[in-house]
Coordinates of C-alpha atoms and ligand atoms in Angstrom, one line a residue:
M1 CA 27.3 -61.3 -61.5
K2 CA 27.1 -57.7 -60.4
Y3 CA 27.8 -58.0 -56.7
S4 CA 29.4 -60.7 -54.5
I5 CA 29.1 -60.6 -50.8
V6 CA 31.8 -62.6 -49.0
I7 CA 31.0 -63.6 -45.4
P8 CA 33.3 -65.8 -43.2
I9 CA 31.4 -68.1 -40.9
Y10 CA 32.8 -70.0 -37.9
N11 CA 30.3 -71.7 -35.6
E12 CA 27.5 -69.2 -36.2
Q13 CA 24.5 -71.6 -36.6
E14 CA 22.2 -69.5 -34.5
I15 CA 22.9 -66.3 -36.5
I16 CA 22.6 -67.6 -40.1
P17 CA 18.8 -67.5 -40.4
E18 CA 18.6 -63.9 -39.3
L19 CA 21.6 -62.9 -41.4
V20 CA 20.0 -64.5 -44.4
R21 CA 16.7 -62.7 -43.7
R22 CA 18.3 -59.3 -43.4
L23 CA 20.5 -59.8 -46.5
K24 CA 17.6 -60.9 -48.6
L25 CA 15.7 -57.7 -47.8
V26 CA 18.7 -55.7 -48.9
I27 CA 19.7 -57.6 -52.1
D28 CA 16.1 -58.0 -53.3
N29 CA 16.0 -54.2 -53.5
L30 CA 19.3 -54.0 -55.5
K31 CA 17.5 -55.7 -58.4
V32 CA 20.7 -57.0 -60.0
P33 CA 22.3 -60.4 -60.0
T34 CA 24.0 -60.8 -56.6
E35 CA 25.6 -63.8 -54.9
I36 CA 26.4 -64.4 -51.3
I37 CA 29.4 -66.5 -50.6
F38 CA 29.5 -68.0 -47.1
V39 CA 33.0 -69.3 -46.3
D40 CA 32.6 -72.0 -43.7
D41 CA 35.9 -71.8 -41.9
G42 CA 35.8 -75.3 -40.4
S43 CA 32.8 -74.8 -38.2
R44 CA 32.1 -77.6 -35.7
D45 CA 28.5 -76.9 -35.2
N46 CA 25.7 -77.2 -37.8
S47 CA 26.6 -74.0 -39.7
F48 CA 27.4 -75.8 -42.9
E49 CA 24.2 -77.9 -42.9
V50 CA 22.2 -74.7 -42.2
M51 CA 23.9 -72.9 -45.1
E52 CA 23.6 -75.9 -47.5
E53 CA 19.9 -76.1 -46.7
N54 CA 19.6 -72.4 -47.3
H55 CA 21.1 -72.8 -50.8
R56 CA 18.3 -75.2 -51.7
T57 CA 15.7 -72.5 -51.1
D58 CA 17.7 -69.6 -52.6
E59 CA 20.5 -70.3 -55.1
R60 CA 22.0 -66.8 -54.6
F61 CA 23.4 -68.1 -51.3
K62 CA 26.5 -70.2 -51.9
V63 CA 28.9 -72.0 -49.6
L64 CA 32.6 -72.6 -49.7
R65 CA 33.8 -75.0 -47.1
L66 CA 37.4 -75.0 -45.9
S67 CA 39.0 -78.3 -44.8
R68 CA 39.6 -76.9 -41.2
N69 CA 39.6 -73.7 -39.3
F70 CA 42.1 -71.4 -41.1
G71 CA 41.1 -68.1 -39.4
H72 CA 39.1 -65.1 -40.4
Q73 CA 41.6 -63.4 -42.8
I74 CA 42.3 -66.6 -44.7
A75 CA 38.6 -67.4 -45.0
I76 CA 38.0 -64.0 -46.6
T77 CA 40.9 -64.7 -49.0
A78 CA 39.3 -67.9 -50.1
G79 CA 36.0 -66.1 -50.6
L80 CA 37.7 -63.4 -52.7
D81 CA 39.3 -66.0 -54.9
N82 CA 35.9 -67.5 -55.7
A83 CA 33.8 -64.4 -56.0
S84 CA 32.8 -63.3 -59.5
G85 CA 31.1 -60.0 -58.9
E86 CA 32.1 -56.7 -60.5
A87 CA 32.1 -55.3 -56.9
I88 CA 32.8 -57.4 -53.9
I89 CA 31.6 -56.7 -50.4
L90 CA 33.3 -58.1 -47.3
M91 CA 31.4 -58.4 -44.0
D92 CA 31.4 -60.3 -40.8
G93 CA 28.7 -63.0 -40.3
D94 CA 27.7 -61.9 -36.8
L95 CA 25.6 -58.9 -37.9
Q96 CA 28.0 -56.5 -36.3
D97 CA 28.3 -55.1 -39.8
P98 CA 24.7 -54.0 -40.8
P99 CA 23.8 -55.2 -44.3
E100 CA 21.5 -52.1 -44.5
L101 CA 24.7 -50.1 -45.2
L102 CA 25.2 -51.9 -48.5
P103 CA 23.2 -49.5 -50.7
E104 CA 25.2 -46.5 -49.4
M105 CA 28.5 -48.4 -50.2
I106 CA 27.3 -49.3 -53.6
S107 CA 26.3 -45.7 -54.5
K108 CA 29.8 -44.6 -53.6
W109 CA 31.1 -47.3 -56.0
K110 CA 28.8 -46.0 -58.7
E111 CA 30.3 -42.6 -58.1
G112 CA 33.6 -44.0 -59.2
Y113 CA 35.4 -45.1 -56.0
H114 CA 37.3 -48.4 -56.1
V115 CA 37.3 -49.0 -52.4
V116 CA 34.6 -48.0 -50.0
Y117 CA 35.8 -48.9 -46.5
T118 CA 33.8 -48.3 -43.3
V119 CA 35.0 -46.5 -40.3
K120 CA 33.5 -47.4 -36.9
R121 CA 32.1 -44.3 -35.4
S122 CA 31.2 -46.2 -32.2
R123 CA 31.6 -49.7 -30.9
K124 CA 29.5 -51.8 -28.6
E125 CA 32.4 -53.6 -26.9
N126 CA 33.7 -53.3 -23.4
F127 CA 36.1 -50.5 -22.4
L128 CA 39.3 -52.7 -22.5
K129 CA 38.6 -54.0 -25.9
R130 CA 37.8 -50.6 -27.3
F131 CA 41.0 -49.2 -25.8
A132 CA 43.0 -52.1 -27.3
F133 CA 41.5 -51.6 -30.7
S134 CA 42.1 -47.8 -30.7
S135 CA 45.7 -48.3 -29.5
F136 CA 46.3 -50.8 -32.3
Y137 CA 45.0 -48.5 -35.0
K138 CA 47.1 -45.6 -33.6
L139 CA 50.3 -47.7 -33.6
L140 CA 49.6 -49.0 -37.1
H141 CA 48.8 -45.5 -38.3
T142 CA 52.0 -44.1 -36.8
F143 CA 54.5 -46.8 -37.8
S144 CA 53.2 -48.3 -41.1
S145 CA 55.0 -47.3 -44.2
I146 CA 51.7 -46.7 -46.0
S147 CA 48.7 -44.8 -44.7
I148 CA 46.2 -47.2 -43.3
P149 CA 42.9 -45.6 -42.2
M150 CA 42.0 -45.7 -38.5
E151 CA 39.1 -47.9 -37.3
A152 CA 38.6 -49.4 -40.7
G153 CA 38.1 -53.2 -40.5
N154 CA 37.1 -55.7 -43.1
F155 CA 33.6 -54.4 -43.7
S156 CA 34.1 -52.8 -47.2
L157 CA 33.3 -52.8 -50.8
M158 CA 36.1 -53.4 -53.4
D159 CA 36.0 -53.0 -57.1
R160 CA 37.1 -56.1 -59.2
R161 CA 40.4 -54.4 -60.0
V162 CA 41.3 -54.0 -56.4
V163 CA 40.3 -57.6 -55.6
E164 CA 42.6 -58.7 -58.5
V165 CA 45.5 -56.8 -56.8
L166 CA 44.7 -58.6 -53.5
R167 CA 44.6 -61.9 -55.2
S168 CA 48.0 -61.3 -56.8
M169 CA 49.6 -61.0 -53.4
P170 CA 51.0 -64.3 -52.4
E171 CA 51.7 -63.7 -48.7
R172 CA 50.4 -66.1 -46.1
N173 CA 50.4 -63.6 -43.2
R174 CA 47.4 -61.6 -44.4
Y175 CA 46.0 -58.4 -42.9
I176 CA 43.3 -57.6 -45.4
S177 CA 42.6 -54.0 -44.3
G178 CA 46.2 -53.2 -44.7
L179 CA 46.5 -54.9 -48.1
R180 CA 43.4 -53.1 -49.2
A181 CA 44.9 -49.7 -48.3
W182 CA 48.2 -50.7 -49.9
A183 CA 46.4 -51.4 -53.2
G184 CA 45.7 -47.7 -53.7
F185 CA 43.1 -46.6 -56.4
R186 CA 40.3 -44.2 -55.3
Q187 CA 39.4 -45.0 -51.7
I188 CA 36.8 -43.4 -49.5
G189 CA 35.5 -44.2 -46.0
I190 CA 32.0 -44.0 -44.7
E191 CA 31.1 -44.0 -41.0
F192 CA 28.8 -46.3 -39.2
D193 CA 27.9 -47.5 -35.7
R194 CA 29.1 -51.0 -35.1
D195 CA 26.3 -53.1 -33.6
A196 CA 26.7 -55.7 -30.9
R197 CA 27.0 -59.4 -32.0
F198 CA 23.6 -60.8 -32.7
A199 CA 24.1 -64.0 -30.8
G200 CA 26.9 -66.2 -29.4
K201 CA 30.4 -65.4 -28.3
P202 CA 33.1 -63.7 -30.4
K203 CA 35.0 -66.3 -32.4
M204 CA 38.1 -64.1 -32.5
T205 CA 39.7 -64.8 -29.1
I206 CA 42.0 -62.3 -27.5
R207 CA 44.9 -64.4 -28.6
R208 CA 43.8 -64.4 -32.2
L209 CA 43.2 -60.6 -32.1
I210 CA 46.8 -60.1 -30.8
D211 CA 48.1 -62.4 -33.6
L212 CA 46.2 -60.4 -36.2
A213 CA 47.5 -57.1 -34.7
L214 CA 51.1 -58.5 -34.9
V215 CA 50.5 -59.5 -38.5
G216 CA 49.3 -56.0 -39.3
L217 CA 52.1 -54.3 -37.5
I218 CA 54.9 -56.6 -38.8
S219 CA 53.8 -56.7 -42.4
F220 CA 53.4 -53.0 -42.8
S221 CA 56.2 -51.6 -40.7
N222 CA 59.9 -52.1 -40.1
A223 CA 59.8 -49.9 -37.0
P224 CA 60.1 -52.8 -34.5
L225 CA 63.3 -53.9 -36.2
R226 CA 64.7 -50.4 -35.7
L227 CA 64.0 -50.7 -32.0
A228 CA 67.3 -52.6 -31.8
I229 CA 69.2 -49.7 -33.2
Y230 CA 67.5 -47.2 -30.9
F231 CA 68.2 -49.3 -27.8
G232 CA 71.7 -49.8 -29.0
L233 CA 72.3 -46.1 -29.4
A234 CA 70.7 -45.3 -26.0
V235 CA 72.8 -47.9 -24.2
A236 CA 76.0 -46.7 -26.0
G237 CA 75.3 -43.2 -25.0
I238 CA 74.8 -44.1 -21.3
S239 CA 77.9 -46.3 -21.2
F240 CA 80.0 -43.6 -22.8
L241 CA 79.0 -41.2 -20.0
G242 CA 79.6 -43.9 -17.4
G243 CA 83.1 -44.5 -18.9
V244 CA 84.0 -40.9 -18.7
Y245 CA 83.0 -40.9 -15.1
V246 CA 84.9 -44.1 -14.2
I247 CA 88.1 -42.7 -15.8
Y248 CA 87.8 -39.4 -14.1
E249 CA 87.4 -41.3 -10.7
K250 CA 90.4 -43.5 -11.4
L251 CA 92.7 -40.6 -12.4
F252 CA 91.7 -37.8 -10.1
T253 CA 90.2 -39.3 -6.9
N254 CA 91.1 -42.1 -4.6
K255 CA 87.6 -43.4 -3.8
A256 CA 87.2 -47.1 -3.2
I257 CA 85.5 -49.0 -6.2
L258 CA 82.1 -50.1 -5.0
G259 CA 80.6 -50.9 -8.4
W260 CA 78.6 -54.2 -7.7
A261 CA 75.1 -52.7 -7.9
S262 CA 75.8 -50.7 -11.0
T263 CA 77.4 -53.7 -12.7
I264 CA 74.5 -56.0 -12.0
V265 CA 72.0 -53.3 -13.2
A266 CA 73.9 -52.8 -16.4
I267 CA 74.2 -56.5 -17.1
T268 CA 70.5 -57.3 -16.6
F269 CA 69.4 -54.2 -18.5
I270 CA 71.6 -54.9 -21.5
G271 CA 70.7 -58.6 -21.3
S272 CA 67.0 -57.9 -21.4
M273 CA 67.4 -55.5 -24.3
V274 CA 69.3 -58.1 -26.2
L275 CA 66.6 -60.7 -25.6
L276 CA 63.8 -58.2 -26.5
T277 CA 65.4 -57.3 -29.8
L278 CA 66.2 -60.9 -30.6
G279 CA 62.5 -61.6 -30.0
V280 CA 61.5 -58.9 -32.4
I281 CA 63.9 -60.2 -35.1
G282 CA 62.6 -63.7 -34.4
E283 CA 59.0 -62.5 -35.2
Y284 CA 60.1 -61.4 -38.6
I285 CA 62.2 -64.5 -39.3
G286 CA 59.2 -66.7 -38.3
R287 CA 57.1 -64.9 -40.9
I288 CA 59.8 -65.2 -43.5
Y289 CA 59.8 -68.9 -42.8
D290 CA 56.0 -69.1 -43.2
E291 CA 56.3 -67.4 -46.6
V292 CA 59.2 -69.5 -47.9
K293 CA 57.4 -72.8 -47.1
Q294 CA 55.0 -71.9 -49.9
R295 CA 52.2 -74.0 -48.5
P296 CA 48.7 -73.3 -50.0
I297 CA 47.0 -70.6 -48.1
Y298 CA 43.8 -72.6 -47.6
I299 CA 42.2 -75.9 -48.6
I300 CA 38.7 -76.2 -49.9
K301 CA 36.6 -79.2 -48.9
D302 CA 33.2 -78.6 -50.5
K303 CA 31.6 -76.1 -52.8
V304 CA 27.9 -75.5 -52.9
G305 CA 26.6 -73.5 -55.8
L306 CA 30.0 -72.4 -56.9
Ligands
LIG401 N1 35.5 -66.1 -38.1 C1 36.0 -67.1 -39.0 N2 37.1 -67.8 -38.5 C2 37.6 -67.7 -37.3 C3 37.1 -66.7 -36.4 C4 36.0 -65.9 -36.9 O1 35.5 -67.2 -40.1 O2 38.6 -68.4 -37.0 C5 34.3 -65.3 -38.5 C6 33.2 -65.3 -37.5 O3 32.3 -66.3 -37.7 C7 32.5 -63.9 -37.9 C8 33.7 -63.1 -38.3 O4 34.8 -64.0 -38.7 O5 31.6 -64.0 -38.9 C9 34.2 -62.1 -37.2 O6 34.5 -62.9 -36.0 P1 34.1 -62.3 -34.6 O7 32.8 -61.7 -34.6 O8 34.4 -63.4 -33.6 O9 35.3 -61.2 -34.5 P2 35.2 -59.8 -33.8 O10 33.9 -59.1 -34.2 O11 35.3 -60.1 -32.3 O12 36.4 -59.1 -34.3
LIG402 MG1 32.1 -59.9 -34.4

């Protein structure tokens, strides 16, 4: 197999026929053996039946069905583990990532790049979401210990060697774009305009997007843990100055002590800082717990054509 295209699918029955139509136009032109692996991430609609039916008419379209909904990143992981191409392409199943960009990605790969990621030049989402995405990428870019390109999501092409690196990473909390950047090799970005979703509602709810953002930030940065140290230093500095003032007042003046308000403010401030930093530490411990449990990352229910 030359190319494998891995596409996570969660309740996208109304999109699949159009997705298949556009993919066919593109891969027919490639004129080399290509497979498409749809990973059904526990869809509750007829997505699986539609994809299974589609396999009967065109064997290049295969299906991997997970036992329940595991989430986007895990679905991609399952697809990568089952792809046999020399180059593997990841894309979303809602046609926000245009299949027509594939030839350009492939030509970069032929030039010798191991990773061709795509950078969103523009997005068709509302202002709030765009703002949230760009803040996330800026935070990640600033605080991560490796350089993770901005506005680069899952839509990408990876050489077999890079995919093997990803597969060798046992972590359960997976942020694929970060892991891909971490892998190294020769990487290049190409720009594209992200389309609007073809049909239906986004399957990544705001909560899931926040979860994913946390996975990204926490698995690629220890900066939040350092917050505790910075807060500690700041509070220590302030209390030192306060202490100097209190001693001065005691020794050299005879003002009455009125300190109630300042005491309460100090206690609540320090209390909230302690809770906040405990929460940050808790996030990391929760993830350590996830990892040590060593559960399988996903469970496969059916394979069609694989
Ligand atoms: N998806 C998935 N599992 C999920 C949520 C989403 O496999 O739990 C798939 C979804 O079907 C789509 C892709 O991941 O093909 C991206 O999802 P979505 O369009 O909702 O994300 P967004 O574009 O809003 O980031
Ligand atoms: Mg989408």
